[in-house]
PDB file of C-alpha atoms in Angstrom:
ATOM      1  CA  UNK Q   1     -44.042 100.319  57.757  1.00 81.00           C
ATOM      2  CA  UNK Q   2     -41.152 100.610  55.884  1.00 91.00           C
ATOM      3  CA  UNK Q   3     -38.276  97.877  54.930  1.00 94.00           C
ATOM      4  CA  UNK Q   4     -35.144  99.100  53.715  1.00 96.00           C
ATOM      5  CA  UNK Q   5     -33.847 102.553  53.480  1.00 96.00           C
ATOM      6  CA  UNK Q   6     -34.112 104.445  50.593  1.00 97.00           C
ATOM      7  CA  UNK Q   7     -37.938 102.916  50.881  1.00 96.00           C
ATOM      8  CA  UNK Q   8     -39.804 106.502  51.651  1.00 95.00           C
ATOM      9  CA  UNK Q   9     -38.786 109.532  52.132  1.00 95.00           C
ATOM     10  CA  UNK Q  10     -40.450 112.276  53.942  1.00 94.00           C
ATOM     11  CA  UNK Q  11     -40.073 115.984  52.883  1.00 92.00           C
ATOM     12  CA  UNK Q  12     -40.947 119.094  54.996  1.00 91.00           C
ATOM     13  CA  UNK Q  13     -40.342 122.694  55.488  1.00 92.00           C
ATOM     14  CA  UNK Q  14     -40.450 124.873  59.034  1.00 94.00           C
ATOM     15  CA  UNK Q  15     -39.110 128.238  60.045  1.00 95.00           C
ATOM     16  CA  UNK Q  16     -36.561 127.990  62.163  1.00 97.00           C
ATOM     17  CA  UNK Q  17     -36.365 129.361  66.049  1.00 97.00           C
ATOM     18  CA  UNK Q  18     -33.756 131.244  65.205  1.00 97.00           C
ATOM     19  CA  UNK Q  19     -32.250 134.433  63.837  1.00 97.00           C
ATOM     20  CA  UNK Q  20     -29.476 134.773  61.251  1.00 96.00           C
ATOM     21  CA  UNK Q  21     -27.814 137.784  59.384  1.00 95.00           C
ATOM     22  CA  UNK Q  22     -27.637 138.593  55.480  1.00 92.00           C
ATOM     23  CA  UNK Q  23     -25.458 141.508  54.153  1.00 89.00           C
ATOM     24  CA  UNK Q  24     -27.966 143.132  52.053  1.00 86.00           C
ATOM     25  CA  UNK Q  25     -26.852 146.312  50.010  1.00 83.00           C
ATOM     26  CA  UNK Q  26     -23.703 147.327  52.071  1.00 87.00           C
ATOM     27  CA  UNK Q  27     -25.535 146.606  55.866  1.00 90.00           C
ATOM     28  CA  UNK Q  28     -26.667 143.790  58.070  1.00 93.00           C
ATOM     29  CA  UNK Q  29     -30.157 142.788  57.881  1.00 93.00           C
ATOM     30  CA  UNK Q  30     -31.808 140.146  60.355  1.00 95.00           C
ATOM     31  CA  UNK Q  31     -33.868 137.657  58.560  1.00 94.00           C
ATOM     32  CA  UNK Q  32     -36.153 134.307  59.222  1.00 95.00           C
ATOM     33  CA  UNK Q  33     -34.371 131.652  58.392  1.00 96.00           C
ATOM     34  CA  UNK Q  34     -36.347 128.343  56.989  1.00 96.00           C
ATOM     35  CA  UNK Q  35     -35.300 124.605  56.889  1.00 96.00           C
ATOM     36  CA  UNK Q  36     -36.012 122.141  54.114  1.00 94.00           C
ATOM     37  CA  UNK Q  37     -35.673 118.473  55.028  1.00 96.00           C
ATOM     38  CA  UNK Q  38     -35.766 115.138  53.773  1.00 96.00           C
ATOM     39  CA  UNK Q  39     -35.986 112.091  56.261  1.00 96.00           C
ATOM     40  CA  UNK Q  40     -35.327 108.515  55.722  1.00 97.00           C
ATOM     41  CA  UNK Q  41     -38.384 106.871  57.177  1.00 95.00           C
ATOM     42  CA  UNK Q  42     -36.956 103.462  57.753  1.00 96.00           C
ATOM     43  CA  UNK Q  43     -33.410 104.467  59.360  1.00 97.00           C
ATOM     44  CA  UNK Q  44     -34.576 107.851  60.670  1.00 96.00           C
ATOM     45  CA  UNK Q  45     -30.904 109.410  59.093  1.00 98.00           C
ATOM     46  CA  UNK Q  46     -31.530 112.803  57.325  1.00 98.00           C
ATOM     47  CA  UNK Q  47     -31.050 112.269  53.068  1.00 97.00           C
ATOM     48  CA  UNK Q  48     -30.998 116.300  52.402  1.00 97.00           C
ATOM     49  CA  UNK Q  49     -31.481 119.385  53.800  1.00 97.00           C
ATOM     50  CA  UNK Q  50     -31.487 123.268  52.607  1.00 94.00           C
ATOM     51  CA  UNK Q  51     -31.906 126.716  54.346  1.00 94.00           C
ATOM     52  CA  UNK Q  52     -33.853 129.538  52.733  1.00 91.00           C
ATOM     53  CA  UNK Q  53     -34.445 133.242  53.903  1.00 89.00           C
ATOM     54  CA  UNK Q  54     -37.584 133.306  52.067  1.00 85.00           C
ATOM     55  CA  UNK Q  55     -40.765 130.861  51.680  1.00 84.00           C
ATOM     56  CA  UNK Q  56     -39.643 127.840  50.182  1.00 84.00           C
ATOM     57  CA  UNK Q  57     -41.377 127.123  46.806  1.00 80.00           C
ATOM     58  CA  UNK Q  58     -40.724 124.831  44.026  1.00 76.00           C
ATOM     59  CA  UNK Q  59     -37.555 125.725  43.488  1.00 77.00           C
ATOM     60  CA  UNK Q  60     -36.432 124.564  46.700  1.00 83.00           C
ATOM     61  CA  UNK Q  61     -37.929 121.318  46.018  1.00 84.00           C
ATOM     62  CA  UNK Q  62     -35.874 120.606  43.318  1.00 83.00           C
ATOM     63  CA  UNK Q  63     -32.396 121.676  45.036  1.00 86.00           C
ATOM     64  CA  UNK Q  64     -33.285 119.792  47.973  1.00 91.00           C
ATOM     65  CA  UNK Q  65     -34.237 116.618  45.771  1.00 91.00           C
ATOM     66  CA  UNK Q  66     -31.289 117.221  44.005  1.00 89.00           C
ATOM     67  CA  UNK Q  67     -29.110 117.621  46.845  1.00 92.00           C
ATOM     68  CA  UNK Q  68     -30.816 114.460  48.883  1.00 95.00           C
ATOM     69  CA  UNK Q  69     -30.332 112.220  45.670  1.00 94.00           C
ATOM     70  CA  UNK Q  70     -26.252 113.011  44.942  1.00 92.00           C
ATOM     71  CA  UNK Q  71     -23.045 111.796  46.813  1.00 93.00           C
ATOM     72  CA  UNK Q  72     -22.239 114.051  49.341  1.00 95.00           C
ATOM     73  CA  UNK Q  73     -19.391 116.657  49.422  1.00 93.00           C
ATOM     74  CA  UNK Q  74     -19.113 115.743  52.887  1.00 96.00           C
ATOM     75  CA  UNK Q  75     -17.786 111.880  52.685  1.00 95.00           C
ATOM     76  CA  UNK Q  76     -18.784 111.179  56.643  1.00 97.00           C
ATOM     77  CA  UNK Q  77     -22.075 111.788  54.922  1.00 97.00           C
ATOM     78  CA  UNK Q  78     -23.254 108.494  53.694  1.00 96.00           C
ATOM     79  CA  UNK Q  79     -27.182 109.184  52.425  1.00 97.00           C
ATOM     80  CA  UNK Q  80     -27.548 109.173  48.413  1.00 96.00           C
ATOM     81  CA  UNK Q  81     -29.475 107.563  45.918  1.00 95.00           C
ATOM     82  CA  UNK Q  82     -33.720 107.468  44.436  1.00 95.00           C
ATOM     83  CA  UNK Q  83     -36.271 107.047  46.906  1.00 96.00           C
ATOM     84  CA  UNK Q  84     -39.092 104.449  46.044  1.00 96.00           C
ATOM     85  CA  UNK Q  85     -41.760 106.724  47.553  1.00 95.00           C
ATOM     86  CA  UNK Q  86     -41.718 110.642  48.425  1.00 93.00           C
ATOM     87  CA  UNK Q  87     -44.115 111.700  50.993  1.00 91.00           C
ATOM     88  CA  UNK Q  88     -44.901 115.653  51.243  1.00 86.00           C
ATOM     89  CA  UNK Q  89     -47.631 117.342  52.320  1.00 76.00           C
ATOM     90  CA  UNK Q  90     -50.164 118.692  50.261  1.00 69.00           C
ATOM     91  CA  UNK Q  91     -48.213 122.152  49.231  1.00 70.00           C
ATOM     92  CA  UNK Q  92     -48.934 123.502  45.528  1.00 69.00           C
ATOM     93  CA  UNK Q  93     -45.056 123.373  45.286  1.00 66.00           C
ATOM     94  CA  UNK Q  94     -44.794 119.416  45.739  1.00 68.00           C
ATOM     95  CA  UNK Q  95     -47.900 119.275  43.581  1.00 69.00           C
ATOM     96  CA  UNK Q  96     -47.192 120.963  40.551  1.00 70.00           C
ATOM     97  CA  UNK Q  97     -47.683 119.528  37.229  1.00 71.00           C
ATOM     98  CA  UNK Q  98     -43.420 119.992  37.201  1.00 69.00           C
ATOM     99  CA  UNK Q  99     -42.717 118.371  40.232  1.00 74.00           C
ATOM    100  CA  UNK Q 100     -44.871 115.555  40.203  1.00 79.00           C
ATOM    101  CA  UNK Q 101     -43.552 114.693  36.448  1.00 77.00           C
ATOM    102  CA  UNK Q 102     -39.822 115.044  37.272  1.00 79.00           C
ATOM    103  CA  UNK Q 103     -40.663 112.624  40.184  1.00 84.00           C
ATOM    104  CA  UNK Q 104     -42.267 110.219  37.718  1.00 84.00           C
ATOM    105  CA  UNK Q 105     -39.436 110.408  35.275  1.00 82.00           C
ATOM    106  CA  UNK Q 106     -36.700 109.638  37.882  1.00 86.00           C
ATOM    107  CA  UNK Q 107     -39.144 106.710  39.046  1.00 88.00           C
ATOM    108  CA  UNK Q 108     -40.288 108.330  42.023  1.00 91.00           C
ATOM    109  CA  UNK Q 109     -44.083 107.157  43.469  1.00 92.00           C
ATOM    110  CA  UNK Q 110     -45.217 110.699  44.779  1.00 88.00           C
ATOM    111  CA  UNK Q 111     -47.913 109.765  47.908  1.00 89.00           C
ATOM    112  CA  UNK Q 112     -49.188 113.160  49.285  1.00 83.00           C
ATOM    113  CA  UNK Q 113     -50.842 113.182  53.040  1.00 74.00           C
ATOM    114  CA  UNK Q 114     -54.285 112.492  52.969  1.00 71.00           C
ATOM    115  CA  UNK Q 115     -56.249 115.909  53.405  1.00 64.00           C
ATOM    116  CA  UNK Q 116     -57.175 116.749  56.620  1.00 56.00           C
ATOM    117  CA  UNK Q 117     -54.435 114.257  58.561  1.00 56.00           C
ATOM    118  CA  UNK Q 118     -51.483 116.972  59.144  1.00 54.00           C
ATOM    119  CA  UNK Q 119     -49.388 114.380  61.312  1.00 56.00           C
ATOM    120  CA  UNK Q 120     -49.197 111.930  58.773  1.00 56.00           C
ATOM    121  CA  UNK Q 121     -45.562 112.716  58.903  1.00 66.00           C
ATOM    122  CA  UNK Q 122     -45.111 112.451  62.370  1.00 78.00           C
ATOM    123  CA  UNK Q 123     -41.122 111.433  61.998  1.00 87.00           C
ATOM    124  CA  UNK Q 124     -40.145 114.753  60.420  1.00 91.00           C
ATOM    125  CA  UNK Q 125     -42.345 116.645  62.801  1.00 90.00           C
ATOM    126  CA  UNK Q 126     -40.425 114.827  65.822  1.00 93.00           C
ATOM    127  CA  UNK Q 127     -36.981 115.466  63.676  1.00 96.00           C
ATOM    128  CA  UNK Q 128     -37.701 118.843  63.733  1.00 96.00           C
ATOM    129  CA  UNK Q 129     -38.386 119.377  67.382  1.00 95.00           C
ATOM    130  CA  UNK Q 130     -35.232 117.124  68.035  1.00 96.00           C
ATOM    131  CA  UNK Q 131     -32.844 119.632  65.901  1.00 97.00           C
ATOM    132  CA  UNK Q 132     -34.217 122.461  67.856  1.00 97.00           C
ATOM    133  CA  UNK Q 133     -33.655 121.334  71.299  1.00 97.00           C
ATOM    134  CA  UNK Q 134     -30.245 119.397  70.596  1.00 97.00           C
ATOM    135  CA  UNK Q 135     -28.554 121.413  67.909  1.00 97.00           C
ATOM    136  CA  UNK Q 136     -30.132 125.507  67.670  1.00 97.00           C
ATOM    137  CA  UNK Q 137     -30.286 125.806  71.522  1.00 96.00           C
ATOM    138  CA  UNK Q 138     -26.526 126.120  71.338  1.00 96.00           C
ATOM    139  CA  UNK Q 139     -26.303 128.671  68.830  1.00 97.00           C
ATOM    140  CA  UNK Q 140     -25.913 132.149  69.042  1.00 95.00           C
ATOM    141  CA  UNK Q 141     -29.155 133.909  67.932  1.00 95.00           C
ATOM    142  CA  UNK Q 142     -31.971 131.304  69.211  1.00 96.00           C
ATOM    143  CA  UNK Q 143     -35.308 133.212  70.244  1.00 95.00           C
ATOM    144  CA  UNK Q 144     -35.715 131.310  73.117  1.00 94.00           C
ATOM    145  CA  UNK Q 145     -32.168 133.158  74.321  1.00 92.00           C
ATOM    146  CA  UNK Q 146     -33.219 136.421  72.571  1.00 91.00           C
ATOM    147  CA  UNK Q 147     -36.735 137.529  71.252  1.00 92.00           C
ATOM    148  CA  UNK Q 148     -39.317 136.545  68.842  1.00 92.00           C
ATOM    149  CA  UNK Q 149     -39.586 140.156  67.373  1.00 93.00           C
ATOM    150  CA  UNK Q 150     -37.452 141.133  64.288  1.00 91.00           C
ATOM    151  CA  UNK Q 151     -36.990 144.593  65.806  1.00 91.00           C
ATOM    152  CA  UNK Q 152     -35.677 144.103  69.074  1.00 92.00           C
ATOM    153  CA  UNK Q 153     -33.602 141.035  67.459  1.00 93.00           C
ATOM    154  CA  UNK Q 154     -31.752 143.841  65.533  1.00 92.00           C
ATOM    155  CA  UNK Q 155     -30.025 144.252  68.839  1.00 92.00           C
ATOM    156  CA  UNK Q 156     -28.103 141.218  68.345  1.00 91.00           C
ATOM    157  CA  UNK Q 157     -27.072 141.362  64.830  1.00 90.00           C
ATOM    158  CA  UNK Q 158     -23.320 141.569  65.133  1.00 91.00           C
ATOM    159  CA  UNK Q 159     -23.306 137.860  66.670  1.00 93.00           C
ATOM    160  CA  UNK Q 160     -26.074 135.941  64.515  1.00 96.00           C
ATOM    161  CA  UNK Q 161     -24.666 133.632  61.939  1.00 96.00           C
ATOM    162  CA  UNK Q 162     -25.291 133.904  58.375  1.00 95.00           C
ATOM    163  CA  UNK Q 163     -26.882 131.197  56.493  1.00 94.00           C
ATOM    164  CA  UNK Q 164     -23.667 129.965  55.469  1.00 93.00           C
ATOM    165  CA  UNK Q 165     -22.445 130.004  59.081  1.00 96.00           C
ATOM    166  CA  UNK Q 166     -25.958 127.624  60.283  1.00 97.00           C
ATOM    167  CA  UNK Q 167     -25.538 125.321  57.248  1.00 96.00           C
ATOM    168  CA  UNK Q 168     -22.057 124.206  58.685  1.00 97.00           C
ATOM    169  CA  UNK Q 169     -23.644 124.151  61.864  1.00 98.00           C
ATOM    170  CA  UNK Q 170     -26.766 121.882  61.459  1.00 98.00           C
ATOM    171  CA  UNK Q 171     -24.378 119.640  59.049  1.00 98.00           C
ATOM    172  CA  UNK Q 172     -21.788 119.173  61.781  1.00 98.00           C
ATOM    173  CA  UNK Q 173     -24.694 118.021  64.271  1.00 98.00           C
ATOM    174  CA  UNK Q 174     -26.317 115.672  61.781  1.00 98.00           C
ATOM    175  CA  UNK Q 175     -23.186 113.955  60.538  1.00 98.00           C
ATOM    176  CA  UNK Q 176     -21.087 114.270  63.565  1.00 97.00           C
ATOM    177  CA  UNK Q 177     -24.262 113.438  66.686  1.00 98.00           C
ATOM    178  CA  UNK Q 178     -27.445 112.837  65.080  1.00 98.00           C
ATOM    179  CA  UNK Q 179     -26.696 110.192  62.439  1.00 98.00           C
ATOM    180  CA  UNK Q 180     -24.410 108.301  65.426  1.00 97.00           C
ATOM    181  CA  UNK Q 181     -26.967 108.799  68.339  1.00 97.00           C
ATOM    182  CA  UNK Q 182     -28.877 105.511  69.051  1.00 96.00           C
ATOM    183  CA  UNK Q 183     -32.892 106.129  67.957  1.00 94.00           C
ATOM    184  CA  UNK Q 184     -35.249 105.128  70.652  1.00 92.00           C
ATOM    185  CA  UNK Q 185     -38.077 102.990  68.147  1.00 92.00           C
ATOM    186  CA  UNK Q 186     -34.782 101.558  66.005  1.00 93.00           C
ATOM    187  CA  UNK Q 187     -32.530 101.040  68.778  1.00 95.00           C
ATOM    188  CA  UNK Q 188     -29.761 101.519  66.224  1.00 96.00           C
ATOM    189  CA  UNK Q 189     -28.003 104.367  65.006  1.00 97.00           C
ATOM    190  CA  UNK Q 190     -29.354 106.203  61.546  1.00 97.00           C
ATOM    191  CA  UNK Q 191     -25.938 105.958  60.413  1.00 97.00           C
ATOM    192  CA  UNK Q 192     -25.997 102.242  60.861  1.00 97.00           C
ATOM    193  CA  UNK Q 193     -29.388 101.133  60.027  1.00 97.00           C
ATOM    194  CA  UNK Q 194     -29.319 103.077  56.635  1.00 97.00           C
ATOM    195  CA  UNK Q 195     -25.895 101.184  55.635  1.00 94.00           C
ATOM    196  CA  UNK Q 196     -27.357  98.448  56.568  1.00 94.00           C
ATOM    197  CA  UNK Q 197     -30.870  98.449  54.891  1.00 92.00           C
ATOM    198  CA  UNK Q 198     -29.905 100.542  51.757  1.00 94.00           C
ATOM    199  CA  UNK Q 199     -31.550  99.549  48.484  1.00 93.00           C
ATOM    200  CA  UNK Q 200     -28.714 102.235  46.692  1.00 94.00           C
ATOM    201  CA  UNK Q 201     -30.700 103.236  42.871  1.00 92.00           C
ATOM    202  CA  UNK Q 202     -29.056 106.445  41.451  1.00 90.00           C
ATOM    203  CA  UNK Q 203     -29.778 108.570  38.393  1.00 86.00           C
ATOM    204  CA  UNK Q 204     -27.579 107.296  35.410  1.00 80.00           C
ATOM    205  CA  UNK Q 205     -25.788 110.891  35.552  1.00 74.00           C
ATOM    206  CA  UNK Q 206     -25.608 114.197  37.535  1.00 77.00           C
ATOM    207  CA  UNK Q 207     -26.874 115.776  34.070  1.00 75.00           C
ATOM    208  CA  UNK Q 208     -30.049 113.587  34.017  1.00 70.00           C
ATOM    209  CA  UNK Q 209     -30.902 114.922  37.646  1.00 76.00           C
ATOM    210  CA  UNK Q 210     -30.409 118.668  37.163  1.00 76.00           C
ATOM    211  CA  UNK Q 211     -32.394 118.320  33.409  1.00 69.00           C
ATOM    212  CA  UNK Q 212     -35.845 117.587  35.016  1.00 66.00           C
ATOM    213  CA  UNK Q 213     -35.156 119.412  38.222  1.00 69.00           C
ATOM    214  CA  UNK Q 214     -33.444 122.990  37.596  1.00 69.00           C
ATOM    215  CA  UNK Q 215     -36.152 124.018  35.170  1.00 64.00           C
ATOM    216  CA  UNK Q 216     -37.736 127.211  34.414  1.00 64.00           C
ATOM    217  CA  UNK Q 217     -41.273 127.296  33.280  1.00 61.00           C
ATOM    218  CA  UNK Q 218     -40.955 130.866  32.110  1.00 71.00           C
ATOM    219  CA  UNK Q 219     -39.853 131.413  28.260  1.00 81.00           C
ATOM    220  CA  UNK Q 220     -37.706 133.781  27.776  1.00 84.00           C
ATOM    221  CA  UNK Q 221     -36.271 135.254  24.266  1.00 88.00           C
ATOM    222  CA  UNK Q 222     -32.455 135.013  23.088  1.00 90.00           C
ATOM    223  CA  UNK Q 223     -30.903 138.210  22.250  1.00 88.00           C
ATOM    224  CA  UNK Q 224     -27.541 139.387  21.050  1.00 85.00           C
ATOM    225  CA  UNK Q 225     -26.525 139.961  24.719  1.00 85.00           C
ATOM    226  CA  UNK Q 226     -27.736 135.967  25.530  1.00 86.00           C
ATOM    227  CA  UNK Q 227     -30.266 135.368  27.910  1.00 85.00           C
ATOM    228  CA  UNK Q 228     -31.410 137.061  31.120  1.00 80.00           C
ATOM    229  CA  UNK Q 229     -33.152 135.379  33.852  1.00 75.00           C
ATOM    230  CA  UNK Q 230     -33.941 136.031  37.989  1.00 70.00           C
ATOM    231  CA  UNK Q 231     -35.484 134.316  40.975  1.00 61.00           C
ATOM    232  CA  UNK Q 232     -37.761 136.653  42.653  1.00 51.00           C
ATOM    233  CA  UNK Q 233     -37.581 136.862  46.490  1.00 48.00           C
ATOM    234  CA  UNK Q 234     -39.981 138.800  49.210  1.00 42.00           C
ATOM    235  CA  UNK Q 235     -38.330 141.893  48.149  1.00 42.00           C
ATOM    236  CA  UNK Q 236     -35.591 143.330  45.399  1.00 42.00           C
ATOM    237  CA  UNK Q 237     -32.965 143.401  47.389  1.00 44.00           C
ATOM    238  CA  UNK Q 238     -33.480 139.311  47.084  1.00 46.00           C
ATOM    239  CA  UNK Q 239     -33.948 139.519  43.590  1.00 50.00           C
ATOM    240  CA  UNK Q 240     -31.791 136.920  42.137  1.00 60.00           C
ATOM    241  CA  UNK Q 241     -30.300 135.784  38.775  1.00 63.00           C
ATOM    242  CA  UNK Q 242     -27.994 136.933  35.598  1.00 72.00           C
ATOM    243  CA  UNK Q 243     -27.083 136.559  32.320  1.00 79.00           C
ATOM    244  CA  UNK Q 244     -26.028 133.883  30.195  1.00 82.00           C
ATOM    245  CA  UNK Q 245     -24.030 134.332  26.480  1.00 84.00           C
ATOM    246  CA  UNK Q 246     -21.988 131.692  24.768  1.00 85.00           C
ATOM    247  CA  UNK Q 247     -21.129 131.899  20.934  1.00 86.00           C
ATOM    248  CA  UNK Q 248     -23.158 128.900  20.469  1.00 85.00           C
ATOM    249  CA  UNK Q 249     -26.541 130.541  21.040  1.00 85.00           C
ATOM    250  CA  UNK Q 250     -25.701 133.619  18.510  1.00 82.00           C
ATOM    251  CA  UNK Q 251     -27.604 132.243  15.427  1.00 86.00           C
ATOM    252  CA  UNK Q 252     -30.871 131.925  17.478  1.00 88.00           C
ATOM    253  CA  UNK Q 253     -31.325 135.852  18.104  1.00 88.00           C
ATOM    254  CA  UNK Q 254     -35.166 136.265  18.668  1.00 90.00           C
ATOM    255  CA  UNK Q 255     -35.743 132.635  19.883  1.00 91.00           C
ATOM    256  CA  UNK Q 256     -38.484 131.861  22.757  1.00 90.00           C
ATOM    257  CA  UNK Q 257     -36.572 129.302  24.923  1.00 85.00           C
ATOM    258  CA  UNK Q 258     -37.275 127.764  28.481  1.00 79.00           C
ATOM    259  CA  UNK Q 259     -33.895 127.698  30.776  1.00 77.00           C
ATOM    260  CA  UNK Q 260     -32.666 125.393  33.058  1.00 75.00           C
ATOM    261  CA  UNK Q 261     -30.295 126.287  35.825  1.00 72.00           C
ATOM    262  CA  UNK Q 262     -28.986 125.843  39.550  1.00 67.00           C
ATOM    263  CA  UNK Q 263     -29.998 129.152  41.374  1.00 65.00           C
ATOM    264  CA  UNK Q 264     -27.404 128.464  44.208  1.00 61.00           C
ATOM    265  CA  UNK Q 265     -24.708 128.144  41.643  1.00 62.00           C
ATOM    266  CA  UNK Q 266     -24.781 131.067  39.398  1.00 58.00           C
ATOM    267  CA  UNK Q 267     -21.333 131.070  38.239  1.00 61.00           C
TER     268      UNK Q 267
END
């Protein structure tokens, strides 16, 4: 049992039941889409969420931390702050040495599942069924409405969303329905039981956050042309990344140096 929110947190990923569209060298491509979540326990509201076309891995983790933990663009979007506890499952990407030690230095208690007990976190589970019958079943591309095979989905490609597209969509539905729709064990709102409960604790700057979360492990040398760096996906066409150079950095030609960076923000 939990008693305030902001208490525990649990985190999650599931593929989706439905298909989106990337535009992948010059041409539409269907792709799996994948949902990253983090759940309030105590008010049931939703802290964070992110959609991937690939696997999600560590990185993910950190973005969705990140994006959980920070004041919302959206201001109807109340959810911010350090949890006390983060529950995940027993992934290698919520238990790598990284993680687990930028959870300890933002003061986060990191309790896994117990092994063998997969509906330990039954609330994100139900969260996830919830989204799918109250919020996807609308959209345009569902495989319920269409098909469960990536081939014959091609069919519908020219009205599937892209990931930007669902984002807005599954936003809209959380801030807009969700968070305002009374929650049968609460009987209160998510919106109103996490306002009312919230213990707020928040990192003493945006810098702080993104230091021990958008981290590279690899080392990489400095060169005359800066330093180069990519995210590898399922395939090249994902391949992502770039090149950073600033004047600064000049004098330390042939250095090995570990990066740290926001791989949805590459500008």
């Amino acid at each position: 049992n939990t008693r305030y929110s902001n208490e525990r947190w649990q985190i999650d990923h599931s593929r989706l039941d439905i298909w989106i569209r990337e535009y992948i060298n010059n041409q539409w491509v269907v792709r799996e889409v994948w949902i990253s979540v983090v759940i309030d326990v105590h008010s049931r509201s939703i802290a964070g969420f992110i959609l991937s076309t690939k696997s999600p891995d560590a990185w993910t983790d950190a973005l969705l931390i990140r994006q959980a933990v920070l004041p919302k663009e959206n201001k109807k979007w109340h959810n911010c702050g350090l949890p006390t506890i983060l529950q995940p499952d027993r992934g290698r990407d919520f238990l790598s040495h990284a993680f687990l030690a930028s959870l300890a230095f933002l003061g986060i208690q990191c309790v896994p599942d117990p092994p063998y007990y997969p509906n330990a976190k039954g609330k994100i589970e139900r969260w996830f069924k919830t989204l799918d019958t109250a919020c996807l079943r609308r959209l345009q591309g569902h495989m319920k409405a269409t098909t469960k095979r990536i081939k014959v989905a091609e069919k519908y490609k020219n009205t599937l969303l892209t990931r930007r597209q669902l984002q807005e969509e599954i936003e809209l539905w959380i801030v807009e329905e969700y968070h305002h729709t009374e929650h049968s064990t609460t009987k209160q709102t998510p919106a109103d039981l996490w306002r009312e409960k919230c213990r707020l604790r928040l990192p003493e700057n945006e810098s702080a956050l993104d230091n021990l979360l958008l981290k590279s492990d690899a080392t990489r040398t400095l060169k005359n042309t800066g330093v180069q760096f990519t995210i590898p996906g399922k395939s090249a066409s994902e391949f992502r990344g770039g090149r950073y150079w600033a004047p600064e950095i000049a004098c330390f030609k042939g250095r090995r140096v570990q990066i740290r960076y926001n791989p949805e923000d590459l500008e």
